[in-house]
CSV table of N, CA and C in Angstrom, one decimal:
chain,number,residue,atom,x,y,z
A,503,UNK,N,46.1,-9.6,-64.1
A,503,UNK,CA,46.0,-8.8,-62.4
A,503,UNK,C,46.2,-10.1,-62.4
A,504,UNK,N,46.1,-11.4,-62.1
A,504,UNK,CA,46.0,-12.4,-61.2
A,504,UNK,C,47.9,-12.1,-60.7
A,505,UNK,N,49.0,-11.9,-61.7
A,505,UNK,CA,50.1,-11.6,-62.1
A,505,UNK,C,50.6,-10.7,-60.8
A,506,UNK,N,50.2,-9.8,-61.4
A,506,UNK,CA,50.4,-8.2,-61.1
A,506,UNK,C,50.5,-7.8,-60.0
A,507,UNK,N,49.4,-8.2,-59.0
A,507,UNK,CA,49.3,-7.6,-57.9
A,507,UNK,C,50.4,-7.8,-57.1
A,508,UNK,N,50.7,-10.1,-57.1
A,508,UNK,CA,51.9,-10.1,-56.6
A,508,UNK,C,53.1,-9.2,-56.5
A,509,UNK,N,53.3,-9.3,-57.8
A,509,UNK,CA,54.6,-8.7,-58.5
A,509,UNK,C,55.0,-6.8,-57.7
A,510,UNK,N,53.6,-6.6,-57.6
A,510,UNK,CA,53.4,-5.2,-57.2
A,510,UNK,C,53.5,-4.7,-55.6
A,511,UNK,N,53.1,-5.7,-55.2
A,511,UNK,CA,53.5,-5.8,-53.7
A,511,UNK,C,54.4,-6.2,-53.2
A,512,UNK,N,55.5,-7.0,-53.9
A,512,UNK,CA,56.8,-7.2,-53.8
A,512,UNK,C,57.6,-6.0,-54.3
A,513,UNK,N,57.4,-5.5,-55.5
A,513,UNK,CA,58.1,-4.2,-55.6
A,513,UNK,C,58.3,-2.9,-55.2
A,514,UNK,N,57.2,-2.4,-54.5
A,514,UNK,CA,56.7,-1.5,-54.4
A,514,UNK,C,58.1,-0.8,-52.9
A,515,UNK,N,57.6,-2.0,-51.7
A,515,UNK,CA,58.5,-1.8,-50.6
A,515,UNK,C,59.9,-2.1,-51.1
A,516,UNK,N,60.1,-2.7,-52.2
A,516,UNK,CA,61.4,-2.6,-52.5
A,516,UNK,C,62.1,-1.7,-53.1
A,517,UNK,N,61.3,-1.3,-54.1
A,517,UNK,CA,62.0,0.1,-54.7
A,517,UNK,C,61.8,1.5,-53.2
A,518,UNK,N,61.4,0.9,-52.6
A,518,UNK,CA,61.2,2.0,-51.4
A,518,UNK,C,62.1,1.7,-50.7
A,519,UNK,N,62.4,1.0,-50.1
A,519,UNK,CA,64.1,0.8,-49.6
A,519,UNK,C,65.3,1.5,-50.6
A,520,UNK,N,65.3,0.8,-51.9
A,520,UNK,CA,65.9,1.5,-52.7
A,520,UNK,C,66.5,3.0,-52.8
A,521,UNK,N,65.3,3.7,-52.6
A,521,UNK,CA,65.0,4.8,-52.8
A,521,UNK,C,65.5,5.7,-51.7
A,522,UNK,N,65.6,5.3,-50.5
A,522,UNK,CA,65.8,5.0,-49.1
A,522,UNK,C,67.8,5.3,-48.9
A,523,UNK,N,68.0,4.4,-49.6
A,523,UNK,CA,69.6,4.0,-49.6
A,523,UNK,C,69.9,5.2,-50.4
A,524,UNK,N,69.2,5.6,-51.3
A,524,UNK,CA,70.0,6.3,-52.5
A,524,UNK,C,69.9,7.5,-51.8
A,525,UNK,N,69.1,8.0,-51.3
A,525,UNK,CA,68.9,9.3,-50.5
A,525,UNK,C,70.0,9.2,-49.3
A,526,UNK,N,70.2,8.5,-48.8
A,526,UNK,CA,71.6,8.4,-47.8
A,526,UNK,C,72.9,8.7,-48.4
A,527,UNK,N,73.0,7.7,-49.4
A,527,UNK,CA,74.2,8.2,-50.4
A,527,UNK,C,74.1,9.6,-51.0
A,528,UNK,N,73.1,10.3,-51.4
A,528,UNK,CA,73.3,10.9,-51.7
A,528,UNK,C,73.4,12.4,-51.1
A,529,UNK,N,72.3,12.3,-49.8
A,529,UNK,CA,73.0,13.5,-48.6
A,529,UNK,C,72.0,12.5,-47.4
A,530,UNK,N,73.1,12.7,-46.4
A,530,UNK,CA,72.6,11.4,-45.0
A,530,UNK,C,71.3,12.1,-44.6
A,531,UNK,N,70.9,12.9,-44.4
A,531,UNK,CA,70.0,14.1,-43.7
A,531,UNK,C,68.5,14.0,-44.5
A,532,UNK,N,69.0,13.4,-46.2
A,532,UNK,CA,67.5,13.4,-46.8
A,532,UNK,C,66.9,12.1,-46.5
A,533,UNK,N,67.4,11.1,-45.8
A,533,UNK,CA,67.2,10.1,-46.1
A,533,UNK,C,65.7,10.3,-44.7
A,534,UNK,N,66.3,11.2,-43.7
A,534,UNK,CA,64.8,11.0,-43.0
A,534,UNK,C,63.7,11.9,-43.1
A,535,UNK,N,64.1,12.8,-43.9
A,535,UNK,CA,62.8,13.8,-44.4
A,535,UNK,C,62.2,12.9,-45.0
A,536,UNK,N,62.8,12.0,-46.1
A,536,UNK,CA,62.3,11.1,-46.8
A,536,UNK,C,61.5,10.2,-46.4
A,537,UNK,N,62.2,9.5,-45.7
A,537,UNK,CA,61.6,8.3,-44.6
A,537,UNK,C,60.2,9.1,-43.7
A,538,UNK,N,60.1,10.5,-43.2
A,538,UNK,CA,58.9,11.0,-42.7
A,538,UNK,C,58.0,11.2,-43.7
A,539,UNK,N,58.2,11.5,-44.9
A,539,UNK,CA,57.1,11.5,-45.5
A,539,UNK,C,56.6,10.2,-46.8
A,540,UNK,N,57.5,10.1,-46.1
A,540,UNK,CA,56.6,7.9,-46.5
A,540,UNK,C,55.7,7.6,-45.1
A,541,UNK,N,56.6,8.3,-44.6
A,541,UNK,CA,55.5,7.8,-42.9
A,541,UNK,C,53.7,8.4,-43.2
A,542,UNK,N,54.0,9.5,-43.3
A,542,UNK,CA,52.8,10.9,-43.1
A,542,UNK,C,52.0,9.7,-44.3
A,543,UNK,N,52.6,9.4,-45.7
A,543,UNK,CA,51.4,8.7,-46.8
A,543,UNK,C,50.6,7.2,-45.5
A,544,UNK,N,52.1,6.5,-45.1
A,544,UNK,CA,50.9,5.7,-44.7
A,544,UNK,C,50.1,5.6,-43.6
A,545,UNK,N,50.5,6.5,-42.9
A,545,UNK,CA,49.2,7.1,-41.7
A,545,UNK,C,47.9,7.6,-42.8
A,546,UNK,N,48.1,8.2,-43.5
A,546,UNK,CA,47.2,8.7,-44.5
A,546,UNK,C,46.2,7.5,-45.3
A,547,UNK,N,46.6,6.9,-45.8
A,547,UNK,CA,46.2,5.6,-46.2
A,547,UNK,C,45.3,4.9,-45.1
A,548,UNK,N,45.7,4.2,-44.2
A,548,UNK,CA,45.6,3.3,-43.3
A,548,UNK,C,44.5,4.5,-42.2
A,549,UNK,N,44.0,5.6,-42.6
A,549,UNK,CA,43.3,6.5,-41.9
A,549,UNK,C,42.1,6.4,-43.1
A,550,UNK,N,42.3,6.4,-44.2
A,550,UNK,CA,41.4,6.0,-45.2
A,550,UNK,C,40.7,4.8,-44.9
A,551,UNK,N,41.6,3.4,-45.0
A,551,UNK,CA,41.1,2.5,-45.0
A,551,UNK,C,40.2,2.1,-43.7
A,552,UNK,N,40.5,2.9,-42.3
A,552,UNK,CA,40.0,3.0,-41.1
A,552,UNK,C,38.2,3.7,-41.1
A,553,UNK,N,38.0,4.5,-42.1
A,553,UNK,CA,37.2,5.4,-41.9
A,553,UNK,C,35.9,4.3,-43.2
A,554,UNK,N,36.8,4.1,-43.8
A,554,UNK,CA,36.1,2.8,-44.9
A,554,UNK,C,35.5,1.5,-44.2
A,555,UNK,N,36.5,1.3,-43.5
A,555,UNK,CA,35.9,0.3,-42.8
A,555,UNK,C,34.3,0.4,-41.8
A,556,UNK,N,34.9,1.4,-40.9
A,556,UNK,CA,33.8,2.3,-39.9
A,556,UNK,C,32.6,2.1,-40.8
A,557,UNK,N,32.4,3.0,-41.9
A,557,UNK,CA,31.4,3.3,-42.4
A,557,UNK,C,30.9,2.5,-43.2
A,558,UNK,N,31.6,1.2,-43.4
A,558,UNK,CA,31.1,-0.2,-44.4
A,558,UNK,C,29.6,-1.0,-42.7
A,559,UNK,N,30.6,-0.7,-42.0
A,559,UNK,CA,30.3,-2.0,-40.7
A,559,UNK,C,28.6,-0.7,-40.2
A,560,UNK,N,29.0,0.5,-40.4
A,560,UNK,CA,28.1,1.1,-39.5
A,560,UNK,C,26.4,0.9,-40.6
A,561,UNK,N,26.4,0.9,-42.2
A,561,UNK,CA,25.3,1.0,-42.6
A,561,UNK,C,25.0,-0.9,-43.0
A,562,UNK,N,26.2,-1.4,-42.5
A,562,UNK,CA,25.7,-3.1,-42.6
A,562,UNK,C,24.8,-3.3,-41.0
A,563,UNK,N,25.2,-2.8,-40.4
A,563,UNK,CA,24.5,-2.9,-39.0
A,563,UNK,C,23.4,-1.8,-38.8
A,564,UNK,N,23.4,-0.8,-40.3
A,564,UNK,CA,21.8,0.0,-40.1
A,564,UNK,C,20.7,-0.9,-41.0
A,565,UNK,N,21.5,-1.9,-41.9
A,565,UNK,CA,20.7,-2.0,-42.5
A,565,UNK,C,20.0,-3.7,-41.8
A,566,UNK,N,20.6,-4.3,-40.8
A,566,UNK,CA,20.5,-5.0,-40.3
A,566,UNK,C,19.1,-4.9,-39.3
A,567,UNK,N,19.3,-3.8,-38.5
A,567,UNK,CA,18.4,-2.7,-37.7
A,567,UNK,C,17.0,-2.7,-38.2
A,568,UNK,N,16.8,-2.0,-39.6
A,568,UNK,CA,15.8,-2.1,-40.2
A,568,UNK,C,15.0,-3.2,-40.3
A,569,UNK,N,15.8,-4.5,-40.9
A,569,UNK,CA,15.1,-6.2,-41.0
A,569,UNK,C,14.3,-6.3,-40.0
């Protein structure tokens, strides 16, 4: 796991960029559709992370007020 995380963090964005290049080669307009799909997925992941952090902060604040 120690080695797998950095490899995934590097190869995943490279794969996305490679996929966008191939989409441009295959059909120029397809790259815009794929980029929009990737952007929607990034927004969804960011939204989940922000929600989890907000709930965790509210939970720890609630515990501190109870003590």
